[in-house]
Coordinates of C-alpha atoms in Angstrom, one line a residue:
M1 CA 0.0 0.0 0.0
D2 CA 1.4 3.4 -1.0
N3 CA 0.4 5.1 2.4
V4 CA -1.1 8.1 0.7
E5 CA -3.1 10.1 3.3
L6 CA -6.5 11.4 2.3
D7 CA -6.6 15.1 3.0
P8 CA -10.3 16.0 3.1
P9 CA -11.0 19.7 2.3
V10 CA -12.6 22.1 4.7
V11 CA -16.3 22.7 3.8
A12 CA -17.6 26.1 4.5
A13 CA -21.3 25.2 4.8
P14 CA -23.4 22.0 4.9
N15 CA -24.8 22.6 1.4
R16 CA -21.2 22.6 0.0
T17 CA -19.6 19.5 -1.4
G18 CA -16.4 18.0 0.0
L19 CA -14.1 15.6 -1.9
V20 CA -16.1 13.0 -3.8
L21 CA -14.4 9.8 -4.7
D22 CA -15.5 6.7 -6.6
V23 CA -14.8 4.0 -4.0
A24 CA -14.4 0.2 -4.8
T25 CA -13.8 -0.9 -1.3
V26 CA -13.3 0.2 2.3
G27 CA -10.9 -1.8 4.5
L28 CA -8.5 -1.9 7.4
V29 CA -4.8 -2.1 7.2
N30 CA -3.6 -5.1 9.3
P31 CA -6.9 -5.5 11.2
L32 CA -5.5 -8.3 13.5
A33 CA -2.5 -6.3 14.7
I34 CA -1.9 -6.7 18.4
G35 CA 0.4 -4.4 20.3
E36 CA 1.1 -2.2 17.2
E37 CA -0.2 1.2 16.3
P38 CA -3.9 1.3 15.8
T39 CA -5.4 -0.3 12.8
R40 CA -5.8 2.3 10.0
P41 CA -8.8 2.4 7.7
Y42 CA -8.3 2.8 3.9
I43 CA -10.3 3.2 0.7
Q44 CA -9.4 1.8 -2.7
C45 CA -10.9 3.8 -5.5
T46 CA -12.2 2.4 -8.7
D47 CA -9.2 3.9 -10.5
E48 CA -6.9 1.7 -8.2
R49 CA -5.7 4.6 -6.1
V50 CA -5.5 3.7 -2.4
F51 CA -5.8 6.3 0.4
L52 CA -5.2 5.9 4.1
L53 CA -8.1 7.5 6.1
P54 CA -7.6 9.5 9.2
T55 CA -7.9 7.4 12.3
A56 CA -10.9 9.5 13.3
L57 CA -12.8 7.6 10.5
R58 CA -11.9 4.2 11.8
D59 CA -15.2 3.5 13.5
W60 CA -17.1 4.8 10.4
A61 CA -15.0 2.4 8.3
I62 CA -15.8 -0.6 10.6
D63 CA -19.5 0.2 10.4
V64 CA -19.4 0.5 6.6
I65 CA -17.5 -2.8 6.2
A66 CA -20.1 -4.5 8.5
Q67 CA -23.0 -3.1 6.5
H68 CA -21.4 -4.2 3.3
H69 CA -21.0 -7.8 4.5
A70 CA -24.5 -7.9 5.9
C71 CA -25.7 -6.8 2.4
L72 CA -23.7 -9.6 0.8
S73 CA -24.8 -12.2 3.4
A74 CA -28.5 -11.3 2.7
G75 CA -28.0 -11.6 -1.0
D76 CA -28.6 -7.9 -1.5
T77 CA -26.9 -5.7 -4.0
P78 CA -23.2 -4.9 -2.9
M79 CA -22.6 -1.5 -1.5
F80 CA -19.6 -1.0 -3.7
P81 CA -18.5 0.6 -5.9
R82 CA -20.2 3.8 -4.9
Q83 CA -19.3 7.4 -4.3
I84 CA -18.2 8.7 -1.0
E85 CA -17.9 12.3 0.1
F86 CA -15.1 13.3 2.6
G87 CA -14.7 16.7 4.2
V88 CA -14.3 18.7 7.4
L89 CA -17.3 20.7 8.5
D90 CA -17.3 22.8 11.7
G91 CA -14.0 21.3 12.8
G92 CA -15.3 17.7 12.5
L93 CA -14.2 15.1 9.9
Y94 CA -17.0 13.3 8.0
A95 CA -17.5 10.7 5.4
E96 CA -20.9 10.2 3.7
L97 CA -22.0 7.5 1.4
L98 CA -23.7 9.0 -1.7

């Protein structure tokens, strides 16, 4: 993995758009690591670029991964690929499935 950090833009207002990426998958770097630095979430885009996400989005990534696997287990349409918007609004980092 190239370890390219995602740098979401600051969004001035809720009706403004942050960085929108076409995402093929959301995952965790070394999810079974014990005693090492915290597991980092990442995204892989449909154009093969890979970005490490800020650790503040780790819980979001875990929830999205769980939702995706629940969809697959239920025989529903896979959640990916899809667009995800990333940004910083009012000092808080966000990721939103579009």
